[in-house]
PDB file of C-alpha atoms in Angstrom:
ATOM      1  CA  LEU A 205      -0.323  -0.041  -0.069  1.00  0.00           C
ATOM      2  CA  ALA A 206       2.837   2.117   0.495  1.00  0.00           C
ATOM      3  CA  GLY A 207       2.958   5.123  -2.302  1.00  0.00           C
ATOM      4  CA  TRP A 208      -0.967   5.085  -3.096  1.00  0.00           C
ATOM      5  CA  ARG A 209      -2.769   8.543  -1.903  1.00  0.00           C
ATOM      6  CA  GLY A 210      -4.357   8.552   0.917  1.00  0.00           C
ATOM      7  CA  SER A 211      -7.871   9.704  -1.492  1.00  0.00           C
ATOM      8  CA  THR A 212      -7.601   6.620  -2.429  1.00  0.00           C
ATOM      9  CA  LEU A 213      -6.748   4.298   0.720  1.00  0.00           C
ATOM     10  CA  VAL A 214      -9.952   5.644   1.649  1.00  0.00           C
ATOM     11  CA  ALA A 215     -12.239   5.053  -1.158  1.00  0.00           C
ATOM     12  CA  GLY A 216     -11.396   1.442  -1.301  1.00  0.00           C
ATOM     13  CA  ARG A 217     -12.082   0.929   1.780  1.00  0.00           C
ATOM     14  CA  ILE A 218     -15.467   2.866   1.020  1.00  0.00           C
ATOM     15  CA  ALA A 219     -16.425   0.536  -1.680  1.00  0.00           C
ATOM     16  CA  GLY A 220     -15.358  -2.143   0.414  1.00  0.00           C
ATOM     17  CA  LEU A 221     -17.753  -1.839   2.678  1.00  0.00           C
ATOM     18  CA  LEU A 222     -20.278  -0.692   0.905  1.00  0.00           C
ATOM     19  CA  VAL A 223     -19.887  -4.292  -0.933  1.00  0.00           C
ATOM     20  CA  LEU A 224     -19.814  -5.747   1.763  1.00  0.00           C
ATOM     21  CA  GLY A 225     -22.996  -4.256   3.338  1.00  0.00           C
ATOM     22  CA  VAL A 226     -24.366  -4.770   0.036  1.00  0.00           C
ATOM     23  CA  GLY A 227     -23.857  -8.975   0.401  1.00  0.00           C
ATOM     24  CA  LEU A 228     -25.743  -8.172   3.678  1.00  0.00           C
ATOM     25  CA  CYS A 229     -28.104  -6.664   2.856  1.00  0.00           C
ATOM     26  CA  ALA A 230     -28.879  -8.924   0.285  1.00  0.00           C
ATOM     27  CA  ALA A 231     -29.384 -11.857   2.769  1.00  0.00           C
ATOM     28  CA  LEU A 232     -31.603 -10.228   5.215  1.00  0.00           C
ATOM     29  CA  TRP A 233     -33.614  -8.710   2.335  1.00  0.00           C
ATOM     30  CA  VAL A 234     -34.379 -13.031   1.577  1.00  0.00           C
ATOM     31  CA  ILE A 235     -35.334 -13.906   5.025  1.00  0.00           C
ATOM     32  CA  VAL A 236     -37.735 -10.593   5.246  1.00  0.00           C
ATOM     33  CA  ALA A 237     -39.075 -11.729   1.875  1.00  0.00           C
ATOM     34  CA  LEU A 238     -39.472 -16.297   3.258  1.00  0.00           C
ATOM     35  CA  ASP A 239     -40.857 -14.662   6.608  1.00  0.00           C
ATOM     36  CA  ARG A 240     -42.473 -11.736   7.188  1.00  0.00           C
ATOM     37  CA  PRO A 241     -45.260 -10.764   5.349  1.00  0.00           C
ATOM     38  CA  VAL A 242     -44.437  -6.830   4.167  1.00  0.00           C
ATOM     39  CA  ARG A 243     -46.544  -4.307   1.597  1.00  0.00           C
ATOM     40  CA  SER A 244     -43.158  -3.822  -0.310  1.00  0.00           C
ATOM     41  CA  LEU A 245     -39.944  -6.398  -0.841  1.00  0.00           C
ATOM     42  CA  GLY A 246     -38.722  -3.977  -3.189  1.00  0.00           C
ATOM     43  CA  LEU A 247     -38.734  -0.802  -0.340  1.00  0.00           C
ATOM     44  CA  VAL A 248     -37.044  -2.590   1.910  1.00  0.00           C
ATOM     45  CA  GLY A 249     -35.052  -3.573  -0.169  1.00  0.00           C
ATOM     46  CA  LEU A 250     -34.380  -0.333  -0.896  1.00  0.00           C
ATOM     47  CA  ASP A 251     -34.153   0.966   3.214  1.00  0.00           C
ATOM     48  CA  PHE A 252     -32.111  -2.195   3.707  1.00  0.00           C
ATOM     49  CA  GLY A 253     -29.285  -0.320   1.147  1.00  0.00           C
ATOM     50  CA  VAL A 254     -29.574   3.480   2.635  1.00  0.00           C
ATOM     51  CA  THR A 255     -29.344   2.366   5.733  1.00  0.00           C
ATOM     52  CA  ALA A 256     -26.004   0.406   4.598  1.00  0.00           C
ATOM     53  CA  ALA A 257     -24.630   3.471   3.280  1.00  0.00           C
ATOM     54  CA  VAL A 258     -24.881   5.481   6.148  1.00  0.00           C
ATOM     55  CA  ALA A 259     -23.306   3.193   8.438  1.00  0.00           C
ATOM     56  CA  VAL A 260     -20.813   3.274   5.715  1.00  0.00           C
ATOM     57  CA  ALA A 261     -20.756   6.687   6.260  1.00  0.00           C
ATOM     58  CA  VAL A 262     -21.034   7.785   9.571  1.00  0.00           C
ATOM     59  CA  GLY A 263     -18.958   4.881  10.463  1.00  0.00           C
ATOM     60  CA  THR A 264     -16.086   6.762   8.285  1.00  0.00           C
ATOM     61  CA  PHE A 265     -16.540   9.909   9.518  1.00  0.00           C
ATOM     62  CA  VAL A 266     -16.239   8.483  13.079  1.00  0.00           C
ATOM     63  CA  GLY A 267     -13.500   6.142  12.369  1.00  0.00           C
ATOM     64  CA  THR A 268     -10.921   9.449  10.915  1.00  0.00           C
ATOM     65  CA  ALA A 269     -13.202  11.443  13.650  1.00  0.00           C
ATOM     66  CA  PHE A 270     -11.653  10.163  16.442  1.00  0.00           C
ATOM     67  CA  PRO A 271      -8.875   7.481  15.565  1.00  0.00           C
ATOM     68  CA  ARG A 272      -9.021   5.696  18.811  1.00  0.00           C
ATOM     69  CA  GLU A 273     -11.138   2.562  19.062  1.00  0.00           C
ATOM     70  CA  MET A 274     -12.423   3.473  21.996  1.00  0.00           C
ATOM     71  CA  GLU A 275     -13.651   6.696  21.157  1.00  0.00           C
ATOM     72  CA  GLY A 276     -14.794   5.589  17.986  1.00  0.00           C
ATOM     73  CA  THR A 277     -17.351   2.107  19.615  1.00  0.00           C
ATOM     74  CA  ILE A 278     -18.434   4.427  22.255  1.00  0.00           C
ATOM     75  CA  ILE A 279     -19.427   6.904  20.142  1.00  0.00           C
ATOM     76  CA  LEU A 280     -21.348   4.605  17.861  1.00  0.00           C
ATOM     77  CA  VAL A 281     -22.699   2.809  20.421  1.00  0.00           C
ATOM     78  CA  LEU A 282     -24.355   6.145  21.933  1.00  0.00           C
ATOM     79  CA  LEU A 283     -25.758   7.269  18.308  1.00  0.00           C
ATOM     80  CA  ALA A 284     -27.594   3.569  17.697  1.00  0.00           C
ATOM     81  CA  GLY A 285     -28.799   4.305  21.468  1.00  0.00           C
ATOM     82  CA  LEU A 286     -30.055   7.181  21.296  1.00  0.00           C
ATOM     83  CA  GLN A 287     -31.648   5.922  17.901  1.00  0.00           C
ATOM     84  CA  ALA A 288     -33.632   3.133  19.793  1.00  0.00           C
ATOM     85  CA  VAL A 289     -35.233   4.826  22.267  1.00  0.00           C
ATOM     86  CA  THR A 290     -35.861   8.409  20.689  1.00  0.00           C
ATOM     87  CA  ASN A 291     -39.676   9.502  20.257  1.00  0.00           C
ATOM     88  CA  PRO A 292     -39.294   8.674  16.207  1.00  0.00           C
ATOM     89  CA  VAL A 293     -41.854  11.747  15.403  1.00  0.00           C
ATOM     90  CA  GLY A 294     -39.604  13.565  17.990  1.00  0.00           C
ATOM     91  CA  LEU A 295     -36.717  16.459  16.502  1.00  0.00           C
ATOM     92  CA  VAL A 296     -33.916  15.004  18.683  1.00  0.00           C
ATOM     93  CA  ALA A 297     -34.742  11.390  16.321  1.00  0.00           C
ATOM     94  CA  LYS A 298     -34.768  13.594  13.072  1.00  0.00           C
ATOM     95  CA  VAL A 299     -30.904  14.627  13.517  1.00  0.00           C
ATOM     96  CA  LEU A 300     -29.594  10.939  14.593  1.00  0.00           C
ATOM     97  CA  PRO A 301     -28.380   9.786  11.759  1.00  0.00           C
ATOM     98  CA  PHE A 302     -30.267   6.669  10.943  1.00  0.00           C
ATOM     99  CA  TRP A 303     -34.063   8.396  11.167  1.00  0.00           C
ATOM    100  CA  SER A 304     -33.962   7.342   7.653  1.00  0.00           C
ATOM    101  CA  SER A 305     -34.239   3.913   7.943  1.00  0.00           C
ATOM    102  CA  ARG A 306     -37.177   4.295  10.839  1.00  0.00           C
ATOM    103  CA  GLU A 307     -39.256   6.130   7.605  1.00  0.00           C
ATOM    104  CA  LEU A 308     -37.921   4.269   4.467  1.00  0.00           C
ATOM    105  CA  GLY A 309     -39.341   1.101   6.658  1.00  0.00           C
ATOM    106  CA  THR A 310     -42.158   2.451   7.775  1.00  0.00           C
ATOM    107  CA  VAL A 311     -43.342   2.766   4.364  1.00  0.00           C
ATOM    108  CA  ALA A 312     -42.155  -0.363   3.056  1.00  0.00           C
ATOM    109  CA  VAL A 313     -44.310  -2.292   5.786  1.00  0.00           C
ATOM    110  CA  ASP A 314     -46.632   0.028   7.024  1.00  0.00           C
ATOM    111  CA  GLY A 315     -47.659   1.910   3.239  1.00  0.00           C
ATOM    112  CA  ALA A 316     -46.852   5.482   4.539  1.00  0.00           C
ATOM    113  CA  ASP A 317     -47.379   8.071   2.077  1.00  0.00           C
ATOM    114  CA  GLU A 318     -44.559   9.109  -0.382  1.00  0.00           C
ATOM    115  CA  ALA A 319     -43.583  12.105   1.642  1.00  0.00           C
ATOM    116  CA  SER A 320     -42.027   9.716   4.387  1.00  0.00           C
ATOM    117  CA  LEU A 321     -40.355   8.025   1.355  1.00  0.00           C
ATOM    118  CA  LEU A 322     -38.462  11.353   0.300  1.00  0.00           C
ATOM    119  CA  ALA A 323     -37.947  12.621   3.269  1.00  0.00           C
ATOM    120  CA  GLY A 324     -36.543   9.550   4.625  1.00  0.00           C
ATOM    121  CA  LEU A 325     -34.044   9.534   1.181  1.00  0.00           C
ATOM    122  CA  LEU A 326     -33.640  13.185   2.043  1.00  0.00           C
ATOM    123  CA  HIS A 327     -32.551  12.456   5.159  1.00  0.00           C
ATOM    124  CA  ALA A 328     -30.018   9.507   4.265  1.00  0.00           C
ATOM    125  CA  LEU A 329     -28.873  11.954   1.646  1.00  0.00           C
ATOM    126  CA  GLY A 330     -28.154  14.710   4.021  1.00  0.00           C
ATOM    127  CA  VAL A 331     -26.781  12.008   6.572  1.00  0.00           C
ATOM    128  CA  VAL A 332     -24.046  10.685   4.358  1.00  0.00           C
ATOM    129  CA  GLU A 333     -23.249  14.999   2.632  1.00  0.00           C
ATOM    130  CA  VAL A 334     -22.417  15.762   5.983  1.00  0.00           C
ATOM    131  CA  CYS A 335     -19.892  12.465   7.039  1.00  0.00           C
ATOM    132  CA  ALA A 336     -18.415  13.153   3.860  1.00  0.00           C
ATOM    133  CA  VAL A 337     -17.276  16.499   4.757  1.00  0.00           C
ATOM    134  CA  GLY A 338     -16.853  15.907   8.161  1.00  0.00           C
ATOM    135  CA  THR A 339     -14.712  12.818   6.623  1.00  0.00           C
ATOM    136  CA  ALA A 340     -12.522  15.096   5.126  1.00  0.00           C
ATOM    137  CA  LEU A 341     -12.085  17.385   7.160  1.00  0.00           C
ATOM    138  CA  ALA A 342     -11.035  15.303  10.036  1.00  0.00           C
ATOM    139  CA  SER A 343      -8.486  13.540   7.652  1.00  0.00           C
ATOM    140  CA  GLY A 344      -7.059  16.775   7.003  1.00  0.00           C
ATOM    141  CA  ARG A 345      -7.810  16.610   2.690  1.00  0.00           C
ATOM    142  CA  LEU A 346     -10.045  20.075   3.030  1.00  0.00           C
ATOM    143  CA  ARG A 347      -8.938  23.474   5.046  1.00  0.00           C
ATOM    144  CA  ALA A 348     -10.434  26.080   5.609  1.00  0.00           C
ATOM    145  CA  ARG A 349      -8.716  29.083   3.126  1.00  0.00           C
ATOM    146  CA  PRO A 350      -8.539  32.647   4.943  1.00  0.00           C
ATOM    147  CA  GLY A 351     -11.088  34.990   3.779  1.00  0.00           C
TER     148      GLY A 351
END
C-alpha cells in the first residue's frame, strides 16, 4: 500500500464496506421475503441499502474523527442507543443518523405516503453528505481558506 494516495485508500475502503453491506442486505432481504409479510419488498431492499450506505458514511466519519478505537466505539454505541430510545417523531430522532431507516421502513412495512419516502431519502442523503465533508475535514483534506 506504500505509495498509494490516502484518498484512494479511503475510497477503496468505502467501496469494500459498501460491497459487504450490500451482501449482508441481500441476505437479510431474502430472510424478510421468506418470513415476513410486508407491503413492498422492493422498498425493504431500498431501506436496507440506504441504511448500509448511511452506516458506512457514519462509521467512516467517526473512525476518521476519533482515531482511537474505544472512543469511536463508544460514539457509535451512543448513536445507536439514542436512535433506539428516542421518540421517532420528535426532533431529536430526526437529527440522528439512522432516522431515515425508520422512515423508509415505515413506508415499506406500513405503506405510509410518499412524503415519508422522500423525507427518508433526503435525510439519508444529507447524513451521507455531512459525513463525507466531516471525514474530509477530519482527515485534513479540506482546509479552511483565509478569507
